[in-house]
XYZ file of C-alpha atoms in Angstrom:
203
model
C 159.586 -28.155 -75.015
C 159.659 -31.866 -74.457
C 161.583 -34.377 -76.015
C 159.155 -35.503 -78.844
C 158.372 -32.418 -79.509
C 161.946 -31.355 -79.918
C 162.554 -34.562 -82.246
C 159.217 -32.932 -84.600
C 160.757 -29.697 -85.011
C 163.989 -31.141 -85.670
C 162.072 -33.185 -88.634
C 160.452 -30.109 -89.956
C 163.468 -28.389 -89.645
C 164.611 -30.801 -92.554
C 162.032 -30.526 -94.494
C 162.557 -26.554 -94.530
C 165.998 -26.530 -94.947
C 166.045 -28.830 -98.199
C 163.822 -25.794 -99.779
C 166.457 -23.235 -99.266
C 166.724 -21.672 -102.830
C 170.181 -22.721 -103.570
C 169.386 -26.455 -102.768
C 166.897 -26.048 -105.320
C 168.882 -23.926 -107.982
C 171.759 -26.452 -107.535
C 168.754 -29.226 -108.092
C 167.199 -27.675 -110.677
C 170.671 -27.658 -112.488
C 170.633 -31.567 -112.177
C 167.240 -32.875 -112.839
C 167.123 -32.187 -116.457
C 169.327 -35.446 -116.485
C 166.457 -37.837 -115.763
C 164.126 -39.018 -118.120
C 161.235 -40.389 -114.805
C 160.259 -38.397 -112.544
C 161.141 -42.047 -110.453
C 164.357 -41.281 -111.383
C 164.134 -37.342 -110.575
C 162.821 -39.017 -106.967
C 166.114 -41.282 -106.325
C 168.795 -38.484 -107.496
C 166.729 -36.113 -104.580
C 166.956 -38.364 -102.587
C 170.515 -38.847 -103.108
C 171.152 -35.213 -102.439
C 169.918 -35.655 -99.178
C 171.625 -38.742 -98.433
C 175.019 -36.632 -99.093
C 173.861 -33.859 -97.435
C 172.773 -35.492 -94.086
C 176.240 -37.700 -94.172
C 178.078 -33.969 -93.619
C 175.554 -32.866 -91.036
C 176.248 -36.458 -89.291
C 179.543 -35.636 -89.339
C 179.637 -32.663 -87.944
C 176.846 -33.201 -85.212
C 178.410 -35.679 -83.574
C 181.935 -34.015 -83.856
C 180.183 -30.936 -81.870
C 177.663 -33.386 -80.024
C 180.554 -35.691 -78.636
C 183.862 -33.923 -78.893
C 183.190 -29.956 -78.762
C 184.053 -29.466 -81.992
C 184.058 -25.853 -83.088
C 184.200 -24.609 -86.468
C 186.335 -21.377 -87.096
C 184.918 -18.317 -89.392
C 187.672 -19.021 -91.609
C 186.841 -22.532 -92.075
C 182.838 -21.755 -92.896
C 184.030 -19.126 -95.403
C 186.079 -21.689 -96.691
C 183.401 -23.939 -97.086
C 181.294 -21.311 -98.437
C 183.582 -20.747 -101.792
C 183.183 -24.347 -102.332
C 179.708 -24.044 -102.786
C 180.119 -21.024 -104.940
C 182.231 -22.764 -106.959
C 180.548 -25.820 -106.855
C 177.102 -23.510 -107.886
C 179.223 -21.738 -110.925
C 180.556 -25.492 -112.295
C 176.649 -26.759 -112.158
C 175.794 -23.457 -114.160
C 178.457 -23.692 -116.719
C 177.943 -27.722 -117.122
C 174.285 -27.224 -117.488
C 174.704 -24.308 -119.906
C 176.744 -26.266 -122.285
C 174.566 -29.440 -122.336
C 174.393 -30.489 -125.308
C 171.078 -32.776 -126.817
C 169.679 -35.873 -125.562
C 171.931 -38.290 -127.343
C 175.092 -36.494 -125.628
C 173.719 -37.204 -122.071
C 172.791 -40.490 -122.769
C 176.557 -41.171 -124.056
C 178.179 -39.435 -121.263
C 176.116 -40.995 -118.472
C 178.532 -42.306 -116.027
C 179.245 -43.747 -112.298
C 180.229 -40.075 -111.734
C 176.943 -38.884 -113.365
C 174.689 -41.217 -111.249
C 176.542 -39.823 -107.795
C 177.194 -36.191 -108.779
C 173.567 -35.570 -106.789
C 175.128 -37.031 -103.858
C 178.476 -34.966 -103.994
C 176.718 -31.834 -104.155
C 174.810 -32.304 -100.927
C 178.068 -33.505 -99.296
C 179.133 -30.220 -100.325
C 175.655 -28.343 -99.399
C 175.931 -29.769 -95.723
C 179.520 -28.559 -95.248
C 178.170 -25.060 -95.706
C 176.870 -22.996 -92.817
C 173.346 -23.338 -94.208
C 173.318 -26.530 -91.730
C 174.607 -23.923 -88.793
C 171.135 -23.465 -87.756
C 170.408 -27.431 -87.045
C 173.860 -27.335 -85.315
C 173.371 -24.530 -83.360
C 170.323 -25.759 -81.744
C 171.738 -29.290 -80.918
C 174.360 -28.274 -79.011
C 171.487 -26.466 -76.412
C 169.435 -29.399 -75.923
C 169.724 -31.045 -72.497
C 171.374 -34.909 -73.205
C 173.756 -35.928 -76.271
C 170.739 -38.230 -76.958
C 167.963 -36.066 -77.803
C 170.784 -34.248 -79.985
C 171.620 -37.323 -81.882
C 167.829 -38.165 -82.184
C 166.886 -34.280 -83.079
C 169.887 -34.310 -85.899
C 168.943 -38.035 -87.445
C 165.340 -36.403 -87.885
C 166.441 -33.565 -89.140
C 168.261 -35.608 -92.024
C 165.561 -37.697 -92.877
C 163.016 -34.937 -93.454
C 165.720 -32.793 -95.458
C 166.358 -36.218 -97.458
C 162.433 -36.810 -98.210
C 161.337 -33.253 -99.041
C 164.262 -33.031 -101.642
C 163.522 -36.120 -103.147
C 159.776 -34.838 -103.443
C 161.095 -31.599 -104.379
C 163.095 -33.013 -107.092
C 160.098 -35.516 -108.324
C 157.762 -32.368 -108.468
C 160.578 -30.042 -110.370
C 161.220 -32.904 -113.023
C 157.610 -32.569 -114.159
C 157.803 -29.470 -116.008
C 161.422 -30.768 -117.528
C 159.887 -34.067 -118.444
C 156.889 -31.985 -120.165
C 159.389 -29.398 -122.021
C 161.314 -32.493 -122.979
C 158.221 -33.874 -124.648
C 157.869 -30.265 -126.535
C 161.728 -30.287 -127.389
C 162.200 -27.430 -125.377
C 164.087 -28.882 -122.385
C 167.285 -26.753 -123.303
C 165.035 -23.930 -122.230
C 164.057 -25.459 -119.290
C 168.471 -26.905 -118.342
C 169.503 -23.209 -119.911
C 167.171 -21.223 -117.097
C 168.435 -23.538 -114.560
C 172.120 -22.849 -115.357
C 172.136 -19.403 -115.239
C 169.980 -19.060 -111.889
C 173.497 -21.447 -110.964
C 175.889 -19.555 -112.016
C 174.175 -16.105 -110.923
C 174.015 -17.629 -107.732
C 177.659 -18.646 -107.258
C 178.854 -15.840 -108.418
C 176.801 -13.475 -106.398
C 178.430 -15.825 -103.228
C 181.971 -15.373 -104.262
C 181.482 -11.785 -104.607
C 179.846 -11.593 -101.195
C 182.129 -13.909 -99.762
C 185.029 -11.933 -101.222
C 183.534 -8.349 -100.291
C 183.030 -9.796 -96.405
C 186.575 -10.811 -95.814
């Protein structure tokens, strides 16, 4: 495979990987929040920002110092994410109306998107995009192949986020957003807890 072809997969790579079903469950749990799809677009896109900050991390701690990451350590980081899944379910479950958000709406509210993809690209969901950097032939093409693979995980869940605010926005206009937050809070909690339980059942 040569090297531009190597940097393309590592771009659609991202794009993939931001469509994993608990990027878009924890997603799903947030977007209810924004009243723009605009604004659906930045908080996406500020997912992936967190998320590829992580993967940064830990690419070039593998890339340039051999780091290696024990089981313990990704199980670890899996319960986080369970947790983190079951607090986004139980948050979203007891949103309250309108009003409320707007009251609440905080710094911490505008960079909770980014937090939980900090957390997401702890997890060994990322393993994959690791994995392959550390066979590719120069430390270069492995820096180039992991930058790509951020940037297409950080556009396709902005777009991802945009698209999944439309129906939100829509139920919002037919006062039936809690239905909308409500479904997206359980699939969150479900989620984490079905996690913990496997994470718990493995070890």
């Amino acid at each position: 495979m040569s090297p531009a072809e190597t940097l393309g997969l590592g771009l659609l790579l991202g794009v993939r990987h931001a469509l994993d079903p608990d990027h878009v469950v924890a997603m799903g749990t947030l977007v209810g929040r924004e009243g723009r799809s605009s604004a659906a677009f930045r908080a996406g896109l500020s997912w992936g920002v967190g998320h590829t900050v992580s993967v940064l991390l830990f690419g070039v701690a593998i890339v340039l110092f051999g780091l290696r990451v024990s089981g313990a350590i990704e199980r670890a980081v899996e319960a986080m994410v369970a947790l983190m899944m079951i607090g986004l379910g139980i948050v979203a479950l007891r949103r309250r109306d309108e009003d409320d958000l707007e009251r609440r709406a905080s710094r911490l509210e505008r960079v909770r998107p980014a937090v939980v993809g900090l957390v997401h690209g702890l997890a060994g969901s990322a393993g994959l995009a690791l994995l392959a950097m550390t066979t590719l032939p120069t430390r270069g093409l492995a820096l180039g192949y992991l930058v790509l693979f951020g940037a297409g995980t950080t556009v396709s869940m902005g777009l991802a986020t945009a698209a999944l605010s439309v129906p939100a926005l829509y139920l919002r206009r037919k006062a039936a957003s809690r239905v909308f937050v409500r479904v997206a809070g359980a699939l969150g909690l479900v989620w984490g807890s079905g996690l913990l339980v496997a994470l718990f059942v493995q070890s």
